[in-house]
Tab-separated table of C-alpha atoms and ligand atoms in Angstrom:
chain	number	residue	atom	x	y	z
M	1	MET	CA	2.778	5.543	-10.847
M	2	ARG	CA	4.203	3.931	-14.008
M	3	GLN	CA	7.781	4.853	-14.812
M	4	LEU	CA	9.231	5.421	-18.260
M	5	VAL	CA	12.850	6.079	-19.346
M	6	PHE	CA	13.513	8.614	-22.096
M	7	ALA	CA	16.664	7.470	-23.812
M	8	THR	CA	18.104	10.918	-24.289
M	9	ASN	CA	20.646	13.290	-22.690
M	10	ASN	CA	18.820	16.256	-24.126
M	11	ARG	CA	17.283	18.059	-21.120
M	12	HIS	CA	15.286	20.364	-23.370
M	13	LYS	CA	13.459	17.412	-24.977
M	14	LEU	CA	12.908	15.769	-21.598
M	15	ASP	CA	11.286	18.897	-20.084
M	16	GLU	CA	9.008	19.209	-23.122
M	17	VAL	CA	7.705	15.654	-22.715
M	18	ALA	CA	7.550	15.799	-18.917
M	19	ALA	CA	5.296	18.880	-19.132
M	20	LYS	CA	2.918	17.020	-21.437
M	21	VAL	CA	2.620	13.667	-19.612
M	22	GLY	CA	1.889	15.572	-16.352
M	23	ASP	CA	1.389	13.241	-13.416
M	24	HIS	CA	0.211	10.208	-15.404
M	25	ILE	CA	3.742	8.850	-15.797
M	26	LYS	CA	7.048	9.424	-14.008
M	27	LEU	CA	9.742	10.107	-16.610
M	28	LEU	CA	13.274	8.980	-15.856
M	29	THR	CA	16.462	10.167	-17.506
M	30	LEU	CA	19.437	8.073	-18.491
M	31	GLU	CA	21.225	9.688	-15.572
M	32	ASP	CA	18.419	8.576	-13.207
M	33	ILE	CA	18.991	4.935	-14.157
M	34	GLY	CA	22.828	5.223	-14.042
M	35	CYS	CA	23.330	4.849	-17.799
M	36	ARG	CA	26.395	6.791	-18.775
M	37	GLU	CA	27.304	5.095	-22.034
M	38	GLU	CA	26.887	6.599	-25.478
M	39	ILE	CA	24.014	4.722	-27.102
M	40	PRO	CA	25.102	3.751	-30.628
M	41	GLU	CA	23.258	5.407	-33.498
M	42	THR	CA	24.474	3.249	-36.341
M	43	GLY	CA	21.226	2.684	-38.234
M	44	CYS	CA	20.467	3.777	-41.786
M	45	THR	CA	16.973	5.120	-40.974
M	46	PHE	CA	15.370	7.191	-38.217
M	47	ARG	CA	13.309	4.121	-37.322
M	48	GLU	CA	16.429	1.936	-36.892
M	49	ASN	CA	18.159	4.521	-34.758
M	50	ALA	CA	15.135	5.169	-32.536
M	51	SER	CA	14.773	1.394	-32.129
M	52	LEU	CA	18.469	0.947	-31.312
M	53	LYS	CA	18.085	3.439	-28.484
M	54	SER	CA	14.962	1.908	-26.910
M	55	HIS	CA	16.306	-1.656	-27.232
M	56	TYR	CA	19.630	-0.732	-25.791
M	57	ILE	CA	17.904	0.444	-22.574
M	58	TYR	CA	15.325	-2.294	-22.484
M	59	ASP	CA	17.812	-5.118	-23.009
M	60	LYS	CA	20.113	-3.804	-20.304
M	61	TYR	CA	17.667	-2.502	-17.654
M	62	LYS	CA	14.353	-4.226	-18.485
M	63	LEU	CA	12.510	-0.937	-18.054
M	64	ASP	CA	9.746	0.642	-20.180
M	65	CYS	CA	11.488	3.223	-22.319
M	66	PHE	CA	11.507	5.183	-25.571
M	67	GLY	CA	14.100	6.671	-27.911
M	68	ASP	CA	13.722	9.159	-30.758
M	69	ASP	CA	15.652	10.114	-33.835
M	70	SER	CA	15.040	12.950	-36.265
M	71	GLY	CA	16.513	14.988	-39.090
M	72	LEU	CA	16.005	16.965	-42.302
M	73	GLU	CA	15.232	15.354	-45.632
M	74	VAL	CA	15.721	17.479	-48.776
M	75	ASP	CA	14.081	16.170	-51.988
M	76	ALA	CA	16.756	17.551	-54.416
M	77	LEU	CA	19.507	15.964	-52.286
M	78	ASN	CA	18.059	12.476	-52.364
M	79	ASN	CA	16.688	12.963	-48.862
M	80	GLU	CA	20.051	14.022	-47.372
M	81	PRO	CA	21.109	14.945	-44.794
M	82	GLY	CA	18.679	12.425	-43.223
M	83	VAL	CA	20.207	10.353	-40.413
M	84	TYR	CA	23.417	12.366	-40.871
M	85	SER	CA	21.670	15.691	-40.072
M	86	ALA	CA	23.667	16.351	-36.906
M	87	ARG	CA	27.064	15.726	-38.620
M	88	TYR	CA	26.357	16.556	-42.261
M	89	ALA	CA	29.449	18.798	-42.597
M	90	GLY	CA	31.700	16.456	-40.600
M	91	THR	CA	31.634	17.561	-36.994
M	92	HIS	CA	28.704	16.496	-34.762
M	93	GLY	CA	26.487	19.432	-33.876
M	94	ASN	CA	28.173	22.120	-36.047
M	95	HIS	CA	24.869	23.624	-37.150
M	96	GLU	CA	26.374	26.571	-39.053
M	97	ALA	CA	28.574	24.351	-41.204
M	98	ASN	CA	25.664	21.959	-41.776
M	99	ILE	CA	23.429	24.805	-43.012
M	100	ASP	CA	26.223	26.111	-45.268
M	101	LYS	CA	26.589	22.663	-46.815
M	102	VAL	CA	22.842	22.343	-47.537
M	103	LEU	CA	22.736	25.845	-49.038
M	104	ALA	CA	25.810	25.263	-51.176
M	105	ARG	CA	24.447	21.951	-52.498
M	106	LEU	CA	21.085	23.592	-53.301
M	107	ALA	CA	22.636	26.578	-55.108
M	108	GLY	CA	20.669	27.175	-58.330
M	109	GLU	CA	18.230	24.358	-57.494
M	110	ALA	CA	14.590	25.200	-58.110
M	111	ASN	CA	13.154	22.285	-56.125
M	112	ARG	CA	13.491	23.467	-52.485
M	113	ASN	CA	11.044	20.943	-50.977
M	114	ALA	CA	12.082	19.347	-47.695
M	115	ARG	CA	10.715	17.916	-44.482
M	116	PHE	CA	11.665	17.347	-40.897
M	117	HIS	CA	10.995	13.786	-39.749
M	118	THR	CA	10.901	12.217	-36.272
M	119	VAL	CA	10.453	8.598	-35.343
M	120	ILE	CA	9.915	7.429	-31.728
M	121	SER	CA	10.324	3.810	-30.632
M	122	LEU	CA	8.541	2.995	-27.403
M	123	ILE	CA	8.935	-0.291	-25.533
M	124	TRP	CA	5.923	-0.651	-23.271
M	125	ASN	CA	5.036	-3.897	-21.492
M	126	GLY	CA	7.771	-5.582	-23.580
M	127	GLU	CA	6.245	-4.581	-26.929
M	128	GLU	CA	7.641	-2.041	-29.366
M	129	HIS	CA	5.407	0.750	-30.741
M	130	PHE	CA	6.442	3.392	-33.304
M	131	PHE	CA	5.241	6.957	-33.511
M	132	GLU	CA	6.091	9.328	-36.392
M	133	GLY	CA	5.875	13.034	-37.023
M	134	ILE	CA	6.560	14.954	-40.267
M	135	VAL	CA	6.460	18.616	-41.159
M	136	GLU	CA	6.673	19.582	-44.836
M	137	GLY	CA	8.306	22.799	-45.985
M	138	THR	CA	10.903	24.459	-48.194
M	139	ILE	CA	14.517	25.443	-47.876
M	140	ARG	CA	15.154	29.208	-48.053
M	141	ASN	CA	18.054	30.678	-50.086
M	142	GLU	CA	19.496	32.218	-46.979
M	143	ARG	CA	19.124	32.163	-43.198
M	144	SER	CA	16.368	34.074	-41.401
M	145	GLY	CA	15.681	34.206	-37.654
M	146	ALA	CA	17.723	33.458	-34.559
M	147	LYS	CA	15.517	31.150	-32.481
M	148	GLY	CA	15.504	27.373	-32.350
M	149	PHE	CA	18.487	25.242	-33.382
M	150	GLY	CA	19.926	23.140	-36.162
M	151	TYR	CA	18.468	23.860	-39.607
M	152	ASP	CA	15.649	26.064	-38.240
M	153	PRO	CA	16.943	29.320	-39.903
M	154	ILE	CA	16.571	27.879	-43.392
M	155	PHE	CA	13.380	25.803	-42.971
M	156	GLN	CA	10.039	27.400	-43.799
M	157	PRO	CA	7.099	25.153	-42.945
M	158	ASP	CA	4.292	24.963	-45.542
M	159	GLY	CA	1.494	27.453	-44.873
M	160	TYR	CA	3.776	29.958	-43.099
M	161	ALA	CA	5.782	32.918	-44.347
M	162	VAL	CA	8.443	32.579	-41.662
M	163	THR	CA	11.149	30.065	-40.834
M	164	PHE	CA	11.196	27.809	-37.698
M	165	ALA	CA	13.886	30.191	-36.370
M	166	GLU	CA	11.399	33.083	-36.464
M	167	MET	CA	8.704	31.268	-34.491
M	168	THR	CA	8.332	31.043	-30.717
M	169	MET	CA	9.094	27.626	-29.238
M	170	GLU	CA	5.343	27.108	-28.577
M	171	GLU	CA	4.443	27.884	-32.214
M	172	LYS	CA	7.132	25.585	-33.524
M	173	ASN	CA	6.239	22.705	-31.116
M	174	ARG	CA	2.596	22.836	-32.213
M	175	ILE	CA	3.437	21.965	-35.786
M	176	SER	CA	6.916	20.401	-35.670
M	177	HIS	CA	7.836	16.854	-36.525
M	178	ARG	CA	8.925	16.194	-32.932
M	179	GLY	CA	5.816	17.885	-31.470
M	180	ARG	CA	3.555	15.703	-33.650
M	181	ALA	CA	5.344	12.444	-32.806
M	182	MET	CA	5.396	13.337	-29.104
M	183	GLU	CA	1.626	14.095	-29.143
M	184	GLN	CA	0.938	10.620	-30.410
M	185	LEU	CA	3.261	9.015	-27.854
M	186	ILE	CA	1.616	10.955	-25.050
M	187	ASP	CA	-1.924	10.078	-26.208
M	188	PHE	CA	-0.908	6.400	-26.188
M	189	LEU	CA	0.690	6.638	-22.748
M	190	VAL	CA	-2.096	8.637	-21.114
M	191	ILE	CA	-4.759	6.333	-22.388
M	192	GLY	CA	-2.676	3.204	-21.658
M	193	SER	CA	-1.705	4.265	-18.151
M	194	SER	CA	-5.247	5.205	-17.135
M	195	GLY	CA	-6.362	1.674	-17.823
M	196	HIS	CA	-8.830	2.373	-20.663
V	221	LIG	P1	17.849	14.556	-33.060
V	221	LIG	O1	17.811	13.154	-33.520
V	221	LIG	O2	16.489	15.053	-32.645
V	221	LIG	O3	18.869	14.824	-32.037
V	221	LIG	O4	18.207	15.464	-34.338
V	221	LIG	C1	19.387	15.229	-35.159
V	221	LIG	C2	19.742	16.446	-35.950
V	221	LIG	O5	18.658	16.770	-36.851
V	221	LIG	C3	19.942	17.718	-35.123
V	221	LIG	O6	21.252	17.841	-34.683
V	221	LIG	C4	19.609	18.787	-36.172
V	221	LIG	O7	20.705	18.994	-37.016
V	221	LIG	C5	18.488	18.174	-36.995
V	221	LIG	N1	17.192	18.530	-36.399
V	221	LIG	C6	16.330	17.688	-35.738
V	221	LIG	N2	15.235	18.366	-35.332
V	221	LIG	C7	15.422	19.635	-35.679
V	221	LIG	C8	14.620	20.843	-35.521
V	221	LIG	O8	13.549	20.829	-34.911
V	221	LIG	N3	15.154	21.958	-36.056
V	221	LIG	C9	16.327	22.015	-36.719
V	221	LIG	N4	17.103	20.933	-36.895
V	221	LIG	C10	16.653	19.778	-36.400
């Protein structure tokens, strides 16, 4: 069975992808391959950061692998927080402070349009392939819902009357940026690995 490294330490993301690839591909974690370093995320775009992650693993271990990067882009904030989504308010992963900063900067702003964006970089047989997922929506004036993570309580996807934080994980994954990018990756892998 073909093996593929997912360049992430996020167990939740790994389980999601593992469930989808089924027994076509054996997914390996960074831990499985003995990689304990922090992979640098110094790019200015999601594409650069996703590519930095996959190349870091490929250059060092010569294994098929993929990395992903995602974040929130708000039109009225010149697409911020973008690649700084996780650390917008200063501390990495302080989601409450990040939401407060977005809401404060959008106070009185009529244009609430925003999107979540994911880019995946896959290195497969030595070649790089990109997959992308976007979900358009609007930023609410205040938080609603307790599920999910990150900016979910203030993001309402187009076509829905609820925020991501009010959806079940299955509902969110069906339409989310990451879900869409992962679907494309999986289609590519399943077709590629079955020899068609
Ligand atoms: P990552 O690259 O997928 O780890 O995402 C970076 C940051 O973007 C996260 O820490 C969150 O702040 C934000 N983000 C990415 N995806 C989501 C999502 O599905 N919901 C809410 N926030 C997200």
